[in-house]
Amino acid sequence: MGYIVNDCVINIATANGTGSQSANLIILQALFEMGVDVSGKNFFPSNISGLPTWYVIRVSEKGYQAPGDQVNFQILMNKATWEKDIQSVKPGTVIIYNSDVKMPVEREDCIVYPVPMTKLAKKIHPKLAKMIANIIYVGILAELLNFDSEKLELAISKQFLGKEKAIQLNVDAANAGREFFKENFTKEDSYTIEKREKDEDAFLVEGNEAVALGAIYGGVNLLAWYPITPSSSVAESIIEWIPKLRLDENGKSTCAVIQAEDEIAAVGMIVGGGWAGGRAMTATSGPGISLMSEFIGLSYFAEIPCVIWDVNRTGPSTGLPTRTQQGDLSMLYEASHGDTQHIVLIPGTVEECFEHGWKAFDIAEQYQTIVFGFSDLDLGMNKWKATNFEYPPEKMNRGKVVISQEQFDKIQNFGRYRDIDGDGIPYRTLPGSGLAPILYRGTGHDEDGVYSEDPEVYNKMMARLRRKIDGSRTKLPQPVFKNNDAKEIGIIYYGSMQNTIQEIDDILEATGIKISQCRVRSLPLSPEVENFVSEHDLTIVLEINRDAQIYGILRKEIPITLVQKLHSVAYSDGLPPKANVYAEKILKKINEVRE
Amino acid sequence: MSIKLNVIDLPKDDYKGGPSSLCPGCGHDQISNVIIQAAWENGIQPEKIAKMSGIGCSSKTPAYFLGKSHGFNTVHGRMPSVTTGANLINKDLTYIGVSGDGDSASIGIGQFIHAIRRNLNMVYIIENNGVYGLTKGQYSATAEVGSKKKKGEINMSQPIDLCAVALNLGCTFVARSFSGAKKQLKALIKAGLSHKGMAVIDVISPCVTFNNNDESLRSFGYVRGNSNELHVIDYIPQREPVQEVEIPAGNYRDITLHDGSTIRLETIDDTHDPSDLVAALAALHRAEEGQKHVTGLLYFNPNVETTEEQLNLSDTALLNLKENQLRPSKESLIEIIKNKRG
């Protein structure tokens, strides 16, 4: 019988806090070690213990990373969602369940394997049976899908790094699962896993850790933060890496970390740090940005460099704290009252999370303003394949900061807010330098930083600020294009949609539609985006939100003659984007336009 | 005539700021002058001072002193967090924060509390007048129960005593003074500048324009009745600064304010031990019972680690670290990636 090789979806239904996450990561890592293209997504509740959690593993020879549309292997560990999970699977699905739970599974149209996971686990270690029971299903799956034993053991030892006893217990449990399957069942499904030549450069990493490492290599010297899902692991990861990477010769830290009393204080601290000449950052999510808005305006108007990472969760309000979305983008672009405009970096891969992590500081100091990094729960908290983090190729760009009298004397007609070079970016001096001291303020000020309500002064100041930020359009990370020779239908997208776009593209291509891709990587938009729109008959703007946020920005910023070529496909249900959901909406939109 | 110089050979003019735009006779301007005098007398290099403030009448004052120091007039109630960030990047500066009762007791009380909790190394001056001046006379959270606003509503909410709050939070330097008590205030600010850690100085600084008491109301009623009514709210009476007072230790005395109302001040007794937290709190509560104010240094504890000391940061201020100290080596990144690849 011919098997379907390296192409299946495994859904593991468990309860939060039962230790299943280790088991799930072991499956993911084992597949990865076998050289198989795999992605894993955690669908978890806003809860520490007890509520249902699903972990979905997608194995795809084509490298698709979106959650698959149809589950092939369903593992049942959670009584609370038992019936719903059983009902949700299609005929032919393999169901593996813990028979010690004493819950019925009546699906004669499925391949059902009852496994006494708790009993098997108790034999290995009575006290830890609840945790080890999870590893039994790892063993069952491993046997069913023909996992390589060595790679499975390697994955277990990576999960429990250095804890020899735990490694042995878990290896024993996995083997017990394998043996139980061999003795009691026969394989009836048509899926299998084959080893591939592993890309020796590849590794798995979460977006948040990539951002954290980027920040460390970007020379962050002040991290002020307030815990909020899904951004906390950015800060926690920086804290974890400081002892290894950022201690001086006396063992003292070169990066201050402070857990603030709230997001307002966190942003206040980084504005203070940036004002004093530091590389200061915070990490937060949408509710935090809402709270930080007043300071964001101060940073813009008083021209203080600092960096905020927004790991987007589903809004509005408290929203769905453990779900994903691209719902904060338009807020970031124009955050705070009055006329403002901010630079936003939008990584789409974990490599770019690292790159933008360090680059954000250079850009903030170069433009003397707040710079946002925009990630989301999907990119930030799931593990993704990376092949390298490239070391910053250039020295740090500290911008137009004047630190010596000699430098200062060379500047004619210095004024803190005077546009001497014609690029909208003034020179700044730092507190403590004694060079041209001013009282920085969020109130109106003239080119010398002196309080002013003069209409002409205000108008000129605001025009310069706009010119300054506009000047970044060609300097920020530029869009990435793919198949840009088709010229008929273009798709503009950004951020974590990168992980689903190729599958969408392939679905569309199967219907005879060839598309070109344009992945936006920063705001304000590069002029290349406008070119892309003008070169295509019609352009779909694809995003994971309800209100078509980047579509709105495009409509406002591109020439009115091009606006009619733009069509929005925006959808969000809190989950990472599934390819067929978005592909269908794109097809529908194309048909509407063409009618 | 030779110009008088301080210990680092600078004239007092080097510590002055721009002209004030506060109401003529405002107590805040007297405090600014005391800050100038204290910094000059303490011989601190002006460029090594950072002036920090929030929003409000008080928070405008950093423009009026220490013109050679960088300053930051931030957002309402958030001066402590900005000062925290600046302090962590450049611990070598002397931070003087100026705030008001609205800025610190209402919108910013959270940041006031947490900066004290962390023992941030700064002088935190509250110019406390019990009223919102810039928005024309609303109550602040330090206004007494029963005090009457211009329009006649009586304040029913309990006042917050910021010194009591600071003491209960373990603040390492807590003092109360009066804008007219120049000598005492100067001594306290000078001491605060020399203190390593959080020095909270609550300075009673009555508002010459929106004072909340019967006399004041009557005074405004009088003004309203004797001028064009459309202009009543904008009318700023010309007044002399509050008279300077010197109060002998252990005594109290009523001081006549601009509009004829009085404030009762008591200098804390010479026997008060500023290291005795319970005695400091008792002094505040006794004064409250007697409807008096108690001024002077209430509490002082020099032996607590400051924010930056708690964090075990480099001896060099983080601002002055070189690129190779901020950015780890290329080899270290290669090593990380190698380990991740396994």
mmCIF file with all atom_site columns, N, CA, C and O in Angstrom, chain B residues 165-197:
data_model
loop_
_atom_site.group_PDB
_atom_site.id
_atom_site.type_symbol
_atom_site.label_atom_id
_atom_site.label_alt_id
_atom_site.label_comp_id
_atom_site.label_asym_id
_atom_site.label_entity_id
_atom_site.label_seq_id
_atom_site.pdbx_PDB_ins_code
_atom_site.Cartn_x
_atom_site.Cartn_y
_atom_site.Cartn_z
_atom_site.occupancy
_atom_site.B_iso_or_equiv
_atom_site.pdbx_formal_charge
_atom_site.auth_seq_id
_atom_site.auth_comp_id
_atom_site.auth_asym_id
_atom_site.auth_atom_id
_atom_site.pdbx_PDB_model_num
ATOM 1   N N  . VAL B 1 165 ? 2.154  59.172 53.310 1.00 0.00 ? 165 VAL B N  1
ATOM 2   C CA . VAL B 1 165 ? 2.251  58.109 52.306 1.00 0.00 ? 165 VAL B CA 1
ATOM 3   C C  . VAL B 1 165 ? 3.715  57.709 52.126 1.00 0.00 ? 165 VAL B C  1
ATOM 4   O O  . VAL B 1 165 ? 4.072  56.531 52.161 1.00 0.00 ? 165 VAL B O  1
ATOM 5   N N  . ALA B 1 166 ? 4.569  58.722 51.955 1.00 0.00 ? 166 ALA B N  1
ATOM 6   C CA . ALA B 1 166 ? 5.999  58.457 51.728 1.00 0.00 ? 166 ALA B CA 1
ATOM 7   C C  . ALA B 1 166 ? 6.603  57.703 52.905 1.00 0.00 ? 166 ALA B C  1
ATOM 8   O O  . ALA B 1 166 ? 7.356  56.732 52.722 1.00 0.00 ? 166 ALA B O  1
ATOM 9   N N  . LEU B 1 167 ? 6.257  58.119 54.116 1.00 0.00 ? 167 LEU B N  1
ATOM 10  C CA . LEU B 1 167 ? 6.806  57.452 55.307 1.00 0.00 ? 167 LEU B CA 1
ATOM 11  C C  . LEU B 1 167 ? 6.384  55.989 55.355 1.00 0.00 ? 167 LEU B C  1
ATOM 12  O O  . LEU B 1 167 ? 7.194  55.100 55.629 1.00 0.00 ? 167 LEU B O  1
ATOM 13  N N  . ASN B 1 168 ? 5.121  55.759 55.060 1.00 0.00 ? 168 ASN B N  1
ATOM 14  C CA . ASN B 1 168 ? 4.619  54.382 55.122 1.00 0.00 ? 168 ASN B CA 1
ATOM 15  C C  . ASN B 1 168 ? 5.222  53.485 54.042 1.00 0.00 ? 168 ASN B C  1
ATOM 16  O O  . ASN B 1 168 ? 5.199  52.264 54.157 1.00 0.00 ? 168 ASN B O  1
ATOM 17  N N  . LEU B 1 169 ? 5.744  54.119 52.979 1.00 0.00 ? 169 LEU B N  1
ATOM 18  C CA . LEU B 1 169 ? 6.353  53.338 51.908 1.00 0.00 ? 169 LEU B CA 1
ATOM 19  C C  . LEU B 1 169 ? 7.844  53.101 52.135 1.00 0.00 ? 169 LEU B C  1
ATOM 20  O O  . LEU B 1 169 ? 8.515  52.497 51.320 1.00 0.00 ? 169 LEU B O  1
ATOM 21  N N  . GLY B 1 170 ? 8.346  53.636 53.229 1.00 0.00 ? 170 GLY B N  1
ATOM 22  C CA . GLY B 1 170 ? 9.769  53.450 53.509 1.00 0.00 ? 170 GLY B CA 1
ATOM 23  C C  . GLY B 1 170 ? 10.651 54.450 52.789 1.00 0.00 ? 170 GLY B C  1
ATOM 24  O O  . GLY B 1 170 ? 11.830 54.181 52.538 1.00 0.00 ? 170 GLY B O  1
ATOM 25  N N  . CYS B 1 171 ? 10.098 55.593 52.456 1.00 0.00 ? 171 CYS B N  1
ATOM 26  C CA . CYS B 1 171 ? 10.887 56.635 51.787 1.00 0.00 ? 171 CYS B CA 1
ATOM 27  C C  . CYS B 1 171 ? 12.080 56.994 52.677 1.00 0.00 ? 171 CYS B C  1
ATOM 28  O O  . CYS B 1 171 ? 11.960 57.085 53.894 1.00 0.00 ? 171 CYS B O  1
ATOM 29  N N  . THR B 1 172 ? 13.229 57.218 52.054 1.00 0.00 ? 172 THR B N  1
ATOM 30  C CA . THR B 1 172 ? 14.460 57.360 52.843 1.00 0.00 ? 172 THR B CA 1
ATOM 31  C C  . THR B 1 172 ? 14.744 58.795 53.289 1.00 0.00 ? 172 THR B C  1
ATOM 32  O O  . THR B 1 172 ? 15.689 59.027 54.038 1.00 0.00 ? 172 THR B O  1
ATOM 33  N N  . PHE B 1 173 ? 13.952 59.754 52.816 1.00 0.00 ? 173 PHE B N  1
ATOM 34  C CA . PHE B 1 173 ? 14.128 61.152 53.223 1.00 0.00 ? 173 PHE B CA 1
ATOM 35  C C  . PHE B 1 173 ? 12.776 61.829 53.045 1.00 0.00 ? 173 PHE B C  1
ATOM 36  O O  . PHE B 1 173 ? 12.289 61.940 51.916 1.00 0.00 ? 173 PHE B O  1
ATOM 37  N N  . VAL B 1 174 ? 12.148 62.232 54.150 1.00 0.00 ? 174 VAL B N  1
ATOM 38  C CA . VAL B 1 174 ? 10.819 62.841 54.058 1.00 0.00 ? 174 VAL B CA 1
ATOM 39  C C  . VAL B 1 174 ? 10.826 64.164 54.836 1.00 0.00 ? 174 VAL B C  1
ATOM 40  O O  . VAL B 1 174 ? 11.197 64.200 56.020 1.00 0.00 ? 174 VAL B O  1
ATOM 41  N N  . ALA B 1 175 ? 10.412 65.226 54.156 1.00 0.00 ? 175 ALA B N  1
ATOM 42  C CA . ALA B 1 175 ? 10.398 66.535 54.809 1.00 0.00 ? 175 ALA B CA 1
ATOM 43  C C  . ALA B 1 175 ? 9.174  67.318 54.369 1.00 0.00 ? 175 ALA B C  1
ATOM 44  O O  . ALA B 1 175 ? 8.589  67.065 53.316 1.00 0.00 ? 175 ALA B O  1
ATOM 45  N N  . ARG B 1 176 ? 8.781  68.265 55.215 1.00 0.00 ? 176 ARG B N  1
ATOM 46  C CA . ARG B 1 176 ? 7.700  69.180 54.833 1.00 0.00 ? 176 ARG B CA 1
ATOM 47  C C  . ARG B 1 176 ? 8.182  70.601 55.098 1.00 0.00 ? 176 ARG B C  1
ATOM 48  O O  . ARG B 1 176 ? 8.882  70.857 56.071 1.00 0.00 ? 176 ARG B O  1
ATOM 49  N N  . SER B 1 177 ? 7.813  71.485 54.203 1.00 0.00 ? 177 SER B N  1
ATOM 50  C CA . SER B 1 177 ? 8.217  72.882 54.412 1.00 0.00 ? 177 SER B CA 1
ATOM 51  C C  . SER B 1 177 ? 7.152  73.804 53.830 1.00 0.00 ? 177 SER B C  1
ATOM 52  O O  . SER B 1 177 ? 6.074  73.356 53.432 1.00 0.00 ? 177 SER B O  1
ATOM 53  N N  . PHE B 1 178 ? 7.498  75.068 53.788 1.00 0.00 ? 178 PHE B N  1
ATOM 54  C CA . PHE B 1 178 ? 6.559  76.097 53.358 1.00 0.00 ? 178 PHE B CA 1
ATOM 55  C C  . PHE B 1 178 ? 7.308  77.041 52.418 1.00 0.00 ? 178 PHE B C  1
ATOM 56  O O  . PHE B 1 178 ? 8.466  77.368 52.671 1.00 0.00 ? 178 PHE B O  1
ATOM 57  N N  . SER B 1 179 ? 6.649  77.465 51.369 1.00 0.00 ? 179 SER B N  1
ATOM 58  C CA . SER B 1 179 ? 7.362  78.276 50.361 1.00 0.00 ? 179 SER B CA 1
ATOM 59  C C  . SER B 1 179 ? 7.910  79.577 50.932 1.00 0.00 ? 179 SER B C  1
ATOM 60  O O  . SER B 1 179 ? 8.875  80.135 50.433 1.00 0.00 ? 179 SER B O  1
ATOM 61  N N  . GLY B 1 180 ? 7.285  80.036 52.022 1.00 0.00 ? 180 GLY B N  1
ATOM 62  C CA . GLY B 1 180 ? 7.768  81.273 52.624 1.00 0.00 ? 180 GLY B CA 1
ATOM 63  C C  . GLY B 1 180 ? 8.878  81.057 53.639 1.00 0.00 ? 180 GLY B C  1
ATOM 64  O O  . GLY B 1 180 ? 9.506  82.008 54.087 1.00 0.00 ? 180 GLY B O  1
ATOM 65  N N  . ALA B 1 181 ? 9.121  79.789 53.982 1.00 0.00 ? 181 ALA B N  1
ATOM 66  C CA . ALA B 1 181 ? 10.149 79.494 54.989 1.00 0.00 ? 181 ALA B CA 1
ATOM 67  C C  . ALA B 1 181 ? 11.474 79.241 54.292 1.00 0.00 ? 181 ALA B C  1
ATOM 68  O O  . ALA B 1 181 ? 11.977 78.117 54.227 1.00 0.00 ? 181 ALA B O  1
ATOM 69  N N  . LYS B 1 182 ? 12.034 80.312 53.742 1.00 0.00 ? 182 LYS B N  1
ATOM 70  C CA . LYS B 1 182 ? 13.176 80.201 52.846 1.00 0.00 ? 182 LYS B CA 1
ATOM 71  C C  . LYS B 1 182 ? 14.376 79.472 53.475 1.00 0.00 ? 182 LYS B C  1
ATOM 72  O O  . LYS B 1 182 ? 14.978 78.596 52.846 1.00 0.00 ? 182 LYS B O  1
ATOM 73  N N  . LYS B 1 183 ? 14.652 79.834 54.700 1.00 0.00 ? 183 LYS B N  1
ATOM 74  C CA . LYS B 1 183 ? 15.852 79.275 55.333 1.00 0.00 ? 183 LYS B CA 1
ATOM 75  C C  . LYS B 1 183 ? 15.694 77.769 55.550 1.00 0.00 ? 183 LYS B C  1
ATOM 76  O O  . LYS B 1 183 ? 16.592 76.986 55.230 1.00 0.00 ? 183 LYS B O  1
ATOM 77  N N  . GLN B 1 184 ? 14.527 77.421 56.083 1.00 0.00 ? 184 GLN B N  1
ATOM 78  C CA . GLN B 1 184 ? 14.280 76.000 56.338 1.00 0.00 ? 184 GLN B CA 1
ATOM 79  C C  . GLN B 1 184 ? 14.255 75.204 55.024 1.00 0.00 ? 184 GLN B C  1
ATOM 80  O O  . GLN B 1 184 ? 14.863 74.143 54.900 1.00 0.00 ? 184 GLN B O  1
ATOM 81  N N  . LEU B 1 185 ? 13.574 75.750 54.035 1.00 0.00 ? 185 LEU B N  1
ATOM 82  C CA . LEU B 1 185 ? 13.444 75.054 52.758 1.00 0.00 ? 185 LEU B CA 1
ATOM 83  C C  . LEU B 1 185 ? 14.804 74.857 52.098 1.00 0.00 ? 185 LEU B C  1
ATOM 84  O O  . LEU B 1 185 ? 15.109 73.789 51.558 1.00 0.00 ? 185 LEU B O  1
ATOM 85  N N  . LYS B 1 186 ? 15.612 75.896 52.164 1.00 0.00 ? 186 LYS B N  1
ATOM 86  C CA . LYS B 1 186 ? 16.950 75.798 51.560 1.00 0.00 ? 186 LYS B CA 1
ATOM 87  C C  . LYS B 1 186 ? 17.764 74.686 52.241 1.00 0.00 ? 186 LYS B C  1
ATOM 88  O O  . LYS B 1 186 ? 18.413 73.880 51.577 1.00 0.00 ? 186 LYS B O  1
ATOM 89  N N  . ALA B 1 187 ? 17.659 74.674 53.559 1.00 0.00 ? 187 ALA B N  1
ATOM 90  C CA . ALA B 1 187 ? 18.393 73.630 54.294 1.00 0.00 ? 187 ALA B CA 1
ATOM 91  C C  . ALA B 1 187 ? 17.904 72.236 53.871 1.00 0.00 ? 187 ALA B C  1
ATOM 92  O O  . ALA B 1 187 ? 18.703 71.318 53.674 1.00 0.00 ? 187 ALA B O  1
ATOM 93  N N  . LEU B 1 188 ? 16.595 72.105 53.699 1.00 0.00 ? 188 LEU B N  1
ATOM 94  C CA . LEU B 1 188 ? 16.038 70.801 53.339 1.00 0.00 ? 188 LEU B CA 1
ATOM 95  C C  . LEU B 1 188 ? 16.430 70.407 51.906 1.00 0.00 ? 188 LEU B C  1
ATOM 96  O O  . LEU B 1 188 ? 16.787 69.254 51.640 1.00 0.00 ? 188 LEU B O  1
ATOM 97  N N  . ILE B 1 189 ? 16.365 71.352 50.977 1.00 0.00 ? 189 ILE B N  1
ATOM 98  C CA . ILE B 1 189 ? 16.720 71.028 49.586 1.00 0.00 ? 189 ILE B CA 1
ATOM 99  C C  . ILE B 1 189 ? 18.209 70.704 49.490 1.00 0.00 ? 189 ILE B C  1
ATOM 100 O O  . ILE B 1 189 ? 18.612 69.750 48.806 1.00 0.00 ? 189 ILE B O  1
ATOM 101 N N  . LYS B 1 190 ? 19.008 71.483 50.188 1.00 0.00 ? 190 LYS B N  1
ATOM 102 C CA . LYS B 1 190 ? 20.446 71.182 50.183 1.00 0.00 ? 190 LYS B CA 1
ATOM 103 C C  . LYS B 1 190 ? 20.709 69.787 50.740 1.00 0.00 ? 190 LYS B C  1
ATOM 104 O O  . LYS B 1 190 ? 21.506 69.026 50.180 1.00 0.00 ? 190 LYS B O  1
ATOM 105 N N  . ALA B 1 191 ? 20.004 69.463 51.809 1.00 0.00 ? 191 ALA B N  1
ATOM 106 C CA . ALA B 1 191 ? 20.165 68.120 52.400 1.00 0.00 ? 191 ALA B CA 1
ATOM 107 C C  . ALA B 1 191 ? 19.659 67.060 51.425 1.00 0.00 ? 191 ALA B C  1
ATOM 108 O O  . ALA B 1 191 ? 20.290 66.007 51.242 1.00 0.00 ? 191 ALA B O  1
ATOM 109 N N  . GLY B 1 192 ? 18.541 67.340 50.783 1.00 0.00 ? 192 GLY B N  1
ATOM 110 C CA . GLY B 1 192 ? 17.971 66.397 49.821 1.00 0.00 ? 192 GLY B CA 1
ATOM 111 C C  . GLY B 1 192 ? 18.905 66.148 48.655 1.00 0.00 ? 192 GLY B C  1
ATOM 112 O O  . GLY B 1 192 ? 19.054 65.019 48.185 1.00 0.00 ? 192 GLY B O  1
ATOM 113 N N  . LEU B 1 193 ? 19.563 67.209 48.183 1.00 0.00 ? 193 LEU B N  1
ATOM 114 C CA . LEU B 1 193 ? 20.504 67.072 47.068 1.00 0.00 ? 193 LEU B CA 1
ATOM 115 C C  . LEU B 1 193 ? 21.697 66.196 47.450 1.00 0.00 ? 193 LEU B C  1
ATOM 116 O O  . LEU B 1 193 ? 22.272 65.518 46.611 1.00 0.00 ? 193 LEU B O  1
ATOM 117 N N  . SER B 1 194 ? 22.036 66.246 48.713 1.00 0.00 ? 194 SER B N  1
ATOM 118 C CA . SER B 1 194 ? 23.178 65.441 49.166 1.00 0.00 ? 194 SER B CA 1
ATOM 119 C C  . SER B 1 194 ? 22.760 64.014 49.522 1.00 0.00 ? 194 SER B C  1
ATOM 120 O O  . SER B 1 194 ? 23.614 63.153 49.695 1.00 0.00 ? 194 SER B O  1
ATOM 121 N N  . HIS B 1 195 ? 21.483 63.778 49.639 1.00 0.00 ? 195 HIS B N  1
ATOM 122 C CA . HIS B 1 195 ? 20.997 62.457 50.038 1.00 0.00 ? 195 HIS B CA 1
ATOM 123 C C  . HIS B 1 195 ? 21.091 61.484 48.872 1.00 0.00 ? 195 HIS B C  1
ATOM 124 O O  . HIS B 1 195 ? 20.770 61.824 47.744 1.00 0.00 ? 195 HIS B O  1
ATOM 125 N N  . LYS B 1 196 ? 21.526 60.291 49.144 1.00 0.00 ? 196 LYS B N  1
ATOM 126 C CA . LYS B 1 196 ? 21.541 59.242 48.123 1.00 0.00 ? 196 LYS B CA 1
ATOM 127 C C  . LYS B 1 196 ? 20.273 58.413 48.293 1.00 0.00 ? 196 LYS B C  1
ATOM 128 O O  . LYS B 1 196 ? 20.147 57.640 49.232 1.00 0.00 ? 196 LYS B O  1
ATOM 129 N N  . GLY B 1 197 ? 19.352 58.615 47.376 1.00 0.00 ? 197 GLY B N  1
ATOM 130 C CA . GLY B 1 197 ? 18.063 57.938 47.483 1.00 0.00 ? 197 GLY B CA 1
ATOM 131 C C  . GLY B 1 197 ? 16.942 58.949 47.287 1.00 0.00 ? 197 GLY B C  1
ATOM 132 O O  . GLY B 1 197 ? 17.177 60.096 46.908 1.00 0.00 ? 197 GLY B O  1
#
